Amino acid sequence: MTDDRRAAGTPTLEDVARAAGVSRATVSRVINGVRNVDPVIQEAVRQAVSVTGYTPNRAARSLVTRRADAVALVVSGAGIEPQAAEEAEGTGASGDGSSFTAQVFADPFFGRVVTGVVNYLRPRGMHPVLMFAESSRAREEVVAYLRQGSADGALVVSTHAEDPLPALIAEAGLAAVLFARPARPVPVSYVDLAHQDGARLAAEHLLGRGCRRTATISGPLDVPAGQARLTGFRDTMARHGHPYIPVVEGQFTQESGEAAMERLLAEHPDLDGVFAANDLMALGACHVLREHGRSVPGDVAVVGFDDSSAALACRPPLTTVRQPVEGMAAEMTRLLLDRLARPDGPVTSVIFEPELVVRGSA
């Protein structure tokens, strides 16, 4: 790897080699991640890099390692297709993907994923490239981007159960890790939460408060997390002698939580406890309850899920099931880097445990 920068007055490989007492070739091997270098020598080179202030030439390093030192963070879903977009123009609907992007940035969940990914990559000199794949064309662009080596692998967050991107990436033999178990089995590693256990914590807390006429606002029931949280809540309630739990399906948005709460109040005006499958829907539910003169938690106790910024924005602050999103995103990133280092390693999964966070709403 050539690195002729002495004329510019910036530290070179030769400077690092002199400081470490090793050859220029050894410094290059350490910086480029070659494994068969003595750990003592590796540490000496790292200290010399720190002392001299040397910064590797990324372009030159990429020629040697054939790595981009970047990963694609892909938010993917089964969005509106080009033909549907053209038809939507005449109805005033947004068909250019802007509504998909706006929804992503409006959900605090995605910000927490980005935080976890960036915090893990930054100390390792790597960077995420944010990409959206809401249509077949966008998915093709993501696969092409990865094939070209513009990113070393992909961290995929799917927003729709029918998302075909994980399977496309697997079929192309590209390195990737998913946030959440895919709806359909694909040979790709993933991280996820024990969602049913989280819903069990919510049910037991409501029962412990004395709630006997509970209802739930589920997540989308074509999404594994939505199904699991509903199943966990219903099963726990049934084990405690409550075989029927009213359910209204939401879409993990505040607006869908408001609409679901309106319907539940109309059909079950005597309810005294609500479990919403995420904090945004719980926030919407609390707004509607206040508008109808119901106090939270005096008249109706409310439990959310995620422990996001929406939980603290709610009045009163939400009791919620904590999903350690930042830690899960960091683990997802670690799995991807491990896959890049060991391409023949096994596909794996890491399941995190939920935790109940008690605040003022229940």
mmCIF file of C-alpha atoms in Angstrom, residues 26-362:
data_model
loop_
_atom_site.group_PDB
_atom_site.id
_atom_site.type_symbol
_atom_site.label_atom_id
_atom_site.label_comp_id
_atom_site.label_asym_id
_atom_site.label_seq_id
_atom_site.Cartn_x
_atom_site.Cartn_y
_atom_site.Cartn_z
ATOM 1 C CA THR A 26 4.605 -4.988 9.443
ATOM 2 C CA VAL A 27 2.822 -1.684 10.095
ATOM 3 C CA SER A 28 0.867 -2.130 6.875
ATOM 4 C CA ARG A 29 -0.169 -5.642 7.872
ATOM 5 C CA VAL A 30 -1.413 -4.489 11.288
ATOM 6 C CA ILE A 31 -3.340 -1.530 9.884
ATOM 7 C CA ASN A 32 -4.946 -3.723 7.229
ATOM 8 C CA GLY A 33 -6.107 -6.275 9.790
ATOM 9 C CA VAL A 34 -3.884 -9.199 8.769
ATOM 10 C CA ARG A 35 -4.369 -11.785 11.494
ATOM 11 C CA ASN A 36 -1.006 -13.592 11.772
ATOM 12 C CA VAL A 37 0.823 -10.741 13.524
ATOM 13 C CA ASP A 38 2.080 -11.167 17.081
ATOM 14 C CA PRO A 39 -0.281 -9.423 19.546
ATOM 15 C CA VAL A 40 2.636 -7.644 21.202
ATOM 16 C CA ILE A 41 3.695 -6.189 17.854
ATOM 17 C CA GLN A 42 0.093 -5.230 17.077
ATOM 18 C CA GLU A 43 -0.118 -3.277 20.322
ATOM 19 C CA ALA A 44 3.216 -1.562 19.642
ATOM 20 C CA VAL A 45 1.973 -0.459 16.219
ATOM 21 C CA ARG A 46 -1.320 0.800 17.641
ATOM 22 C CA GLN A 47 0.524 2.866 20.223
ATOM 23 C CA ALA A 48 2.823 4.248 17.530
ATOM 24 C CA VAL A 49 -0.208 5.183 15.425
ATOM 25 C CA SER A 50 -1.630 7.045 18.422
ATOM 26 C CA VAL A 51 1.652 8.831 19.179
ATOM 27 C CA THR A 52 2.352 9.888 15.594
ATOM 28 C CA GLY A 53 -1.244 10.773 14.757
ATOM 29 C CA TYR A 54 -1.140 8.626 11.631
ATOM 30 C CA THR A 55 -4.402 8.289 9.679
ATOM 31 C CA PRO A 56 -4.611 5.502 7.066
ATOM 32 C CA ASN A 57 -5.262 6.498 3.482
ATOM 33 C CA ARG A 58 -8.705 4.952 2.986
ATOM 34 C CA ALA A 59 -8.531 4.822 -0.785
ATOM 35 C CA ALA A 60 -5.187 3.027 -0.727
ATOM 36 C CA ARG A 61 -6.299 0.735 2.081
ATOM 37 C CA SER A 62 -9.407 -0.275 0.139
ATOM 38 C CA LEU A 63 -7.234 -1.339 -2.813
ATOM 39 C CA VAL A 64 -5.371 -3.726 -0.519
ATOM 40 C CA THR A 65 -8.195 -5.039 1.684
ATOM 41 C CA ARG A 66 -10.947 -4.820 -0.939
ATOM 42 C CA ARG A 67 -13.125 -3.437 1.822
ATOM 43 C CA ALA A 68 -15.182 -0.262 1.762
ATOM 44 C CA ASP A 69 -15.003 0.186 5.557
ATOM 45 C CA ALA A 70 -18.701 1.017 5.389
ATOM 46 C CA VAL A 71 -21.910 -0.945 5.913
ATOM 47 C CA ALA A 72 -25.342 -0.272 4.499
ATOM 48 C CA LEU A 73 -28.057 0.387 7.087
ATOM 49 C CA VAL A 74 -31.150 -0.466 5.094
ATOM 50 C CA VAL A 75 -34.693 0.377 6.170
ATOM 51 C CA SER A 76 -36.801 -1.862 3.986
ATOM 52 C CA GLY A 77 -40.466 -2.560 3.391
ATOM 53 C CA ALA A 78 -43.025 -3.525 0.773
ATOM 54 C CA GLY A 79 -43.866 0.004 -0.330
ATOM 55 C CA ILE A 80 -45.677 1.497 -3.286
ATOM 56 C CA GLU A 81 -44.466 0.316 -6.687
ATOM 57 C CA PRO A 82 -43.807 2.542 -9.738
ATOM 58 C CA GLN A 83 -47.068 1.661 -11.498
ATOM 59 C CA ALA A 84 -49.061 2.305 -8.334
ATOM 60 C CA ALA A 85 -47.150 5.539 -7.866
ATOM 61 C CA GLU A 86 -48.276 6.787 -11.266
ATOM 62 C CA GLU A 87 -51.885 5.969 -10.414
ATOM 63 C CA ALA A 88 -51.507 7.688 -7.043
ATOM 64 C CA GLU A 89 -50.547 10.970 -8.704
ATOM 65 C CA GLY A 90 -54.119 11.483 -9.809
ATOM 66 C CA THR A 91 -55.447 10.947 -6.284
ATOM 67 C CA GLY A 92 -53.086 13.281 -4.510
ATOM 68 C CA ALA A 93 -51.389 10.386 -2.729
ATOM 69 C CA SER A 94 -47.649 10.329 -2.259
ATOM 70 C CA GLY A 95 -46.116 7.646 -4.440
ATOM 71 C CA ASP A 96 -42.467 8.733 -4.495
ATOM 72 C CA GLY A 97 -41.448 7.051 -1.257
ATOM 73 C CA SER A 98 -41.480 10.307 0.687
ATOM 74 C CA SER A 99 -44.293 9.084 2.943
ATOM 75 C CA PHE A 100 -42.281 5.945 3.737
ATOM 76 C CA THR A 101 -39.218 8.012 4.603
ATOM 77 C CA ALA A 102 -41.266 10.431 6.694
ATOM 78 C CA GLN A 103 -42.774 7.559 8.665
ATOM 79 C CA VAL A 104 -39.322 6.128 9.338
ATOM 80 C CA PHE A 105 -37.946 9.390 10.709
ATOM 81 C CA ALA A 106 -41.103 10.013 12.771
ATOM 82 C CA ASP A 107 -40.661 6.739 14.680
ATOM 83 C CA PRO A 108 -38.175 7.016 17.589
ATOM 84 C CA PHE A 109 -37.362 3.328 17.136
ATOM 85 C CA PHE A 110 -35.276 3.977 14.027
ATOM 86 C CA GLY A 111 -33.275 6.733 15.688
ATOM 87 C CA ARG A 112 -32.335 4.306 18.427
ATOM 88 C CA VAL A 113 -31.218 1.733 15.845
ATOM 89 C CA VAL A 114 -28.997 4.321 14.156
ATOM 90 C CA THR A 115 -27.509 5.315 17.514
ATOM 91 C CA GLY A 116 -26.604 1.718 18.342
ATOM 92 C CA VAL A 117 -25.060 1.107 14.910
ATOM 93 C CA VAL A 118 -23.039 4.340 14.826
ATOM 94 C CA ASN A 119 -21.743 3.916 18.372
ATOM 95 C CA TYR A 120 -20.452 0.449 17.514
ATOM 96 C CA LEU A 121 -18.920 1.331 14.147
ATOM 97 C CA ARG A 122 -17.273 4.658 14.975
ATOM 98 C CA PRO A 123 -14.478 3.341 17.241
ATOM 99 C CA ARG A 124 -13.662 0.804 14.527
ATOM 100 C CA GLY A 125 -13.182 3.423 11.826
ATOM 101 C CA MET A 126 -16.279 2.346 9.895
ATOM 102 C CA HIS A 127 -19.368 4.193 8.809
ATOM 103 C CA PRO A 128 -23.014 3.369 8.014
ATOM 104 C CA VAL A 129 -24.639 4.330 4.726
ATOM 105 C CA LEU A 130 -28.377 4.880 5.219
ATOM 106 C CA MET A 131 -30.508 3.413 2.427
ATOM 107 C CA PHE A 132 -34.252 3.006 1.923
ATOM 108 C CA ALA A 133 -35.777 0.066 0.060
ATOM 109 C CA GLU A 134 -39.521 0.661 -0.168
ATOM 110 C CA SER A 135 -40.010 -0.558 -3.767
ATOM 111 C CA SER A 136 -38.723 -3.282 -6.084
ATOM 112 C CA ARG A 137 -36.506 -0.749 -7.858
ATOM 113 C CA ALA A 138 -35.017 0.436 -4.567
ATOM 114 C CA ARG A 139 -34.378 -3.150 -3.470
ATOM 115 C CA GLU A 140 -32.551 -3.840 -6.736
ATOM 116 C CA GLU A 141 -30.417 -0.754 -6.122
ATOM 117 C CA VAL A 142 -29.494 -1.981 -2.639
ATOM 118 C CA VAL A 143 -28.442 -5.403 -3.953
ATOM 119 C CA ALA A 144 -26.427 -3.794 -6.774
ATOM 120 C CA TYR A 145 -24.760 -1.423 -4.296
ATOM 121 C CA LEU A 146 -23.656 -4.357 -2.170
ATOM 122 C CA ARG A 147 -22.534 -6.434 -5.182
ATOM 123 C CA GLN A 148 -20.333 -3.557 -6.346
ATOM 124 C CA GLY A 149 -18.560 -3.522 -3.005
ATOM 125 C CA SER A 150 -19.705 0.006 -2.154
ATOM 126 C CA ALA A 151 -20.524 -1.385 1.297
ATOM 127 C CA ASP A 152 -19.088 -4.474 2.948
ATOM 128 C CA GLY A 153 -22.467 -5.794 4.116
ATOM 129 C CA ALA A 154 -25.974 -4.791 5.148
ATOM 130 C CA LEU A 155 -27.855 -4.243 8.385
ATOM 131 C CA VAL A 156 -31.513 -4.650 7.451
ATOM 132 C CA VAL A 157 -34.517 -3.323 9.358
ATOM 133 C CA SER A 158 -37.709 -4.554 7.693
ATOM 134 C CA THR A 159 -40.993 -2.723 8.239
ATOM 135 C CA HIS A 160 -43.258 -5.191 6.428
ATOM 136 C CA ALA A 161 -43.749 -8.926 6.728
ATOM 137 C CA GLU A 162 -43.772 -9.400 2.957
ATOM 138 C CA ASP A 163 -40.444 -7.638 2.507
ATOM 139 C CA PRO A 164 -38.498 -9.670 -0.107
ATOM 140 C CA LEU A 165 -35.132 -7.976 0.504
ATOM 141 C CA PRO A 166 -33.736 -10.464 3.072
ATOM 142 C CA ALA A 167 -34.300 -13.333 0.647
ATOM 143 C CA LEU A 168 -32.779 -11.358 -2.255
ATOM 144 C CA ILE A 169 -29.660 -10.642 -0.192
ATOM 145 C CA ALA A 170 -29.377 -14.275 0.901
ATOM 146 C CA GLU A 171 -29.784 -15.535 -2.676
ATOM 147 C CA ALA A 172 -27.027 -13.169 -3.817
ATOM 148 C CA GLY A 173 -24.675 -14.559 -1.159
ATOM 149 C CA LEU A 174 -24.151 -11.124 0.399
ATOM 150 C CA ALA A 175 -23.271 -10.494 4.049
ATOM 151 C CA ALA A 176 -26.219 -9.225 6.086
ATOM 152 C CA VAL A 177 -27.829 -9.309 9.527
ATOM 153 C CA LEU A 178 -31.484 -8.550 10.274
ATOM 154 C CA PHE A 179 -33.082 -6.627 13.110
ATOM 155 C CA ALA A 180 -35.943 -8.959 14.128
ATOM 156 C CA ARG A 181 -36.816 -12.456 13.055
ATOM 157 C CA PRO A 182 -37.977 -12.554 9.425
ATOM 158 C CA ALA A 183 -41.566 -13.553 8.744
ATOM 159 C CA ARG A 184 -40.342 -16.226 6.344
ATOM 160 C CA PRO A 185 -37.255 -18.336 7.084
ATOM 161 C CA VAL A 186 -34.095 -17.174 5.306
ATOM 162 C CA PRO A 187 -30.478 -18.194 6.044
ATOM 163 C CA VAL A 188 -29.520 -14.807 7.520
ATOM 164 C CA SER A 189 -28.485 -14.046 11.108
ATOM 165 C CA TYR A 190 -30.718 -11.811 13.201
ATOM 166 C CA VAL A 191 -31.209 -10.211 16.601
ATOM 167 C CA ASP A 192 -34.611 -10.030 18.239
ATOM 168 C CA LEU A 193 -36.485 -9.642 21.515
ATOM 169 C CA ALA A 194 -38.456 -12.223 23.489
ATOM 170 C CA HIS A 195 -41.667 -10.399 22.581
ATOM 171 C CA GLN A 196 -44.080 -12.851 24.194
ATOM 172 C CA ASP A 197 -42.223 -12.545 27.489
ATOM 173 C CA GLY A 198 -42.492 -8.762 27.248
ATOM 174 C CA ALA A 199 -46.240 -8.929 26.712
ATOM 175 C CA ARG A 200 -46.476 -11.301 29.674
ATOM 176 C CA LEU A 201 -44.821 -8.672 31.869
ATOM 177 C CA ALA A 202 -47.400 -6.112 30.723
ATOM 178 C CA ALA A 203 -50.320 -8.454 31.429
ATOM 179 C CA GLU A 204 -49.061 -9.413 34.869
ATOM 180 C CA HIS A 205 -48.542 -5.767 35.788
ATOM 181 C CA LEU A 206 -52.087 -4.798 34.790
ATOM 182 C CA LEU A 207 -53.485 -7.779 36.692
ATOM 183 C CA GLY A 208 -51.380 -6.858 39.705
ATOM 184 C CA ARG A 209 -52.952 -3.400 39.687
ATOM 185 C CA GLY A 210 -56.390 -4.999 39.870
ATOM 186 C CA CYS A 211 -57.398 -4.450 36.230
ATOM 187 C CA ARG A 212 -60.112 -6.914 35.244
ATOM 188 C CA ARG A 213 -61.553 -5.448 32.035
ATOM 189 C CA THR A 214 -58.494 -5.137 29.867
ATOM 190 C CA ALA A 215 -58.067 -4.632 26.138
ATOM 191 C CA THR A 216 -55.090 -4.444 23.803
ATOM 192 C CA ILE A 217 -54.037 -2.400 20.801
ATOM 193 C CA SER A 218 -51.931 -4.853 18.824
ATOM 194 C CA GLY A 219 -49.238 -4.105 16.302
ATOM 195 C CA PRO A 220 -49.683 -5.120 12.646
ATOM 196 C CA LEU A 221 -50.635 -8.778 12.722
ATOM 197 C CA ASP A 222 -48.666 -9.590 9.576
ATOM 198 C CA VAL A 223 -45.470 -8.725 11.477
ATOM 199 C CA PRO A 224 -43.920 -11.390 13.753
ATOM 200 C CA ALA A 225 -43.417 -8.908 16.623
ATOM 201 C CA GLY A 226 -47.061 -7.838 16.440
ATOM 202 C CA GLN A 227 -48.237 -11.440 16.489
ATOM 203 C CA ALA A 228 -45.924 -12.414 19.354
ATOM 204 C CA ARG A 229 -46.893 -9.491 21.592
ATOM 205 C CA LEU A 230 -50.587 -10.211 21.092
ATOM 206 C CA THR A 231 -50.109 -13.931 21.746
ATOM 207 C CA GLY A 232 -48.085 -13.310 24.887
ATOM 208 C CA PHE A 233 -50.669 -10.905 26.298
ATOM 209 C CA ARG A 234 -53.668 -13.105 25.500
ATOM 210 C CA ASP A 235 -52.044 -16.284 26.822
ATOM 211 C CA THR A 236 -51.081 -14.665 30.108
ATOM 212 C CA MET A 237 -54.543 -13.203 30.611
ATOM 213 C CA ALA A 238 -56.104 -16.594 29.828
ATOM 214 C CA ARG A 239 -53.862 -18.272 32.414
ATOM 215 C CA HIS A 240 -55.332 -15.866 34.971
ATOM 216 C CA GLY A 241 -58.951 -16.586 34.075
ATOM 217 C CA HIS A 242 -59.556 -13.907 31.423
ATOM 218 C CA PRO A 243 -60.333 -15.840 28.225
ATOM 219 C CA TYR A 244 -61.608 -12.908 26.163
ATOM 220 C CA ILE A 245 -59.494 -9.829 25.517
ATOM 221 C CA PRO A 246 -60.824 -7.204 23.061
ATOM 222 C CA VAL A 247 -58.254 -6.436 20.351
ATOM 223 C CA VAL A 248 -57.966 -3.629 17.825
ATOM 224 C CA GLU A 249 -55.094 -3.800 15.366
ATOM 225 C CA GLY A 250 -52.829 -0.766 15.052
ATOM 226 C CA GLN A 251 -49.924 0.115 12.785
ATOM 227 C CA PHE A 252 -47.301 1.141 15.363
ATOM 228 C CA THR A 253 -48.170 4.834 14.802
ATOM 229 C CA GLN A 254 -49.660 7.366 17.191
ATOM 230 C CA GLU A 255 -52.590 7.983 14.847
ATOM 231 C CA SER A 256 -53.468 4.283 14.725
ATOM 232 C CA GLY A 257 -53.312 4.167 18.525
ATOM 233 C CA GLU A 258 -55.787 7.051 18.741
ATOM 234 C CA ALA A 259 -58.176 5.396 16.279
ATOM 235 C CA ALA A 260 -57.944 2.055 18.101
ATOM 236 C CA MET A 261 -58.621 3.675 21.479
ATOM 237 C CA GLU A 262 -61.681 5.455 20.112
ATOM 238 C CA ARG A 263 -63.051 2.149 18.903
ATOM 239 C CA LEU A 264 -62.286 0.329 22.156
ATOM 240 C CA LEU A 265 -64.044 3.006 24.219
ATOM 241 C CA ALA A 266 -67.079 2.885 21.947
ATOM 242 C CA GLU A 267 -67.351 -0.897 22.156
ATOM 243 C CA HIS A 268 -66.098 -1.437 25.734
ATOM 244 C CA PRO A 269 -66.742 1.744 27.725
ATOM 245 C CA ASP A 270 -66.083 0.031 31.063
ATOM 246 C CA LEU A 271 -62.513 -1.092 30.306
ATOM 247 C CA ASP A 272 -59.955 -0.373 33.027
ATOM 248 C CA GLY A 273 -56.656 -1.438 31.467
ATOM 249 C CA VAL A 274 -54.991 -1.200 28.048
ATOM 250 C CA PHE A 275 -51.828 -2.762 26.682
ATOM 251 C CA ALA A 276 -50.559 -1.052 23.529
ATOM 252 C CA ALA A 277 -47.951 -2.956 21.532
ATOM 253 C CA ASN A 278 -45.678 0.067 21.224
ATOM 254 C CA ASP A 279 -45.210 3.425 22.935
ATOM 255 C CA LEU A 280 -46.450 5.556 20.043
ATOM 256 C CA MET A 281 -49.804 3.761 20.070
ATOM 257 C CA ALA A 282 -49.928 3.992 23.864
ATOM 258 C CA LEU A 283 -49.279 7.747 23.582
ATOM 259 C CA GLY A 284 -52.200 8.037 21.168
ATOM 260 C CA ALA A 285 -54.388 5.984 23.498
ATOM 261 C CA CYS A 286 -53.621 8.283 26.435
ATOM 262 C CA HIS A 287 -54.558 11.352 24.366
ATOM 263 C CA VAL A 288 -57.955 9.866 23.508
ATOM 264 C CA LEU A 289 -58.615 8.767 27.090
ATOM 265 C CA ARG A 290 -58.007 12.317 28.315
ATOM 266 C CA GLU A 291 -60.302 13.723 25.633
ATOM 267 C CA HIS A 292 -63.036 11.397 26.898
ATOM 268 C CA GLY A 293 -62.521 12.488 30.500
ATOM 269 C CA ARG A 294 -60.836 9.251 31.610
ATOM 270 C CA SER A 295 -57.923 9.661 33.982
ATOM 271 C CA VAL A 296 -54.739 7.634 33.496
ATOM 272 C CA PRO A 297 -54.140 5.530 35.512
ATOM 273 C CA GLY A 298 -57.089 6.263 37.829
ATOM 274 C CA ASP A 299 -59.807 5.143 35.418
ATOM 275 C CA VAL A 300 -57.720 3.275 32.842
ATOM 276 C CA ALA A 301 -54.173 1.993 33.302
ATOM 277 C CA VAL A 302 -52.034 2.025 30.163
ATOM 278 C CA VAL A 303 -48.881 0.009 29.415
ATOM 279 C CA GLY A 304 -46.775 0.519 26.293
ATOM 280 C CA PHE A 305 -43.876 -1.335 24.710
ATOM 281 C CA ASP A 306 -40.323 -0.251 23.683
ATOM 282 C CA ASP A 307 -39.377 2.361 26.320
ATOM 283 C CA SER A 308 -38.789 4.958 23.599
ATOM 284 C CA SER A 309 -38.771 8.752 23.809
ATOM 285 C CA ALA A 310 -42.555 8.610 23.343
ATOM 286 C CA ALA A 311 -42.827 6.966 26.774
ATOM 287 C CA LEU A 312 -41.293 10.016 28.439
ATOM 288 C CA ALA A 313 -43.243 12.476 26.261
ATOM 289 C CA CYS A 314 -46.531 10.931 27.413
ATOM 290 C CA ARG A 315 -48.501 12.489 30.290
ATOM 291 C CA PRO A 316 -48.320 10.749 32.637
ATOM 292 C CA PRO A 317 -45.042 9.061 31.640
ATOM 293 C CA LEU A 318 -45.671 5.580 30.319
ATOM 294 C CA THR A 319 -45.180 2.349 32.126
ATOM 295 C CA THR A 320 -43.693 0.262 29.347
ATOM 296 C CA VAL A 321 -41.813 -2.878 28.401
ATOM 297 C CA ARG A 322 -38.238 -1.950 27.616
ATOM 298 C CA GLN A 323 -36.716 -3.203 24.375
ATOM 299 C CA PRO A 324 -32.946 -2.465 24.494
ATOM 300 C CA VAL A 325 -32.872 -1.249 20.889
ATOM 301 C CA GLU A 326 -29.457 0.409 21.043
ATOM 302 C CA GLY A 327 -27.864 -2.737 22.460
ATOM 303 C CA MET A 328 -29.657 -4.910 19.924
ATOM 304 C CA ALA A 329 -28.465 -2.686 17.071
ATOM 305 C CA ALA A 330 -24.892 -2.852 18.371
ATOM 306 C CA GLU A 331 -25.107 -6.651 18.564
ATOM 307 C CA MET A 332 -26.533 -6.759 15.035
ATOM 308 C CA THR A 333 -23.505 -4.776 13.880
ATOM 309 C CA ARG A 334 -21.096 -7.028 15.758
ATOM 310 C CA LEU A 335 -22.631 -10.080 14.093
ATOM 311 C CA LEU A 336 -22.173 -8.489 10.672
ATOM 312 C CA LEU A 337 -18.510 -7.641 11.285
ATOM 313 C CA ASP A 338 -17.974 -11.179 12.544
ATOM 314 C CA ARG A 339 -19.583 -12.498 9.358
ATOM 315 C CA LEU A 340 -17.216 -10.341 7.279
ATOM 316 C CA ALA A 341 -14.235 -11.697 9.199
ATOM 317 C CA ARG A 342 -15.499 -15.302 8.983
ATOM 318 C CA PRO A 343 -17.584 -15.641 5.793
ATOM 319 C CA ASP A 344 -18.005 -19.400 6.347
ATOM 320 C CA GLY A 345 -19.266 -19.028 9.914
ATOM 321 C CA PRO A 346 -22.721 -20.328 10.869
ATOM 322 C CA VAL A 347 -25.928 -18.310 10.671
ATOM 323 C CA THR A 348 -27.012 -17.396 14.188
ATOM 324 C CA SER A 349 -29.559 -15.498 16.260
ATOM 325 C CA VAL A 350 -29.345 -13.483 19.476
ATOM 326 C CA ILE A 351 -32.503 -12.978 21.542
ATOM 327 C CA PHE A 352 -32.651 -10.179 24.112
ATOM 328 C CA GLU A 353 -34.772 -10.177 27.268
ATOM 329 C CA PRO A 354 -37.430 -7.491 27.923
ATOM 330 C CA GLU A 355 -37.785 -5.526 31.154
ATOM 331 C CA LEU A 356 -40.792 -3.760 32.663
ATOM 332 C CA VAL A 357 -40.235 -0.066 33.407
ATOM 333 C CA VAL A 358 -42.881 1.248 35.829
ATOM 334 C CA ARG A 359 -43.862 4.921 35.560
ATOM 335 C CA GLY A 360 -47.035 6.902 36.051
ATOM 336 C CA SER A 361 -49.493 5.435 33.513
ATOM 337 C CA ALA A 362 -49.967 2.082 35.237
#
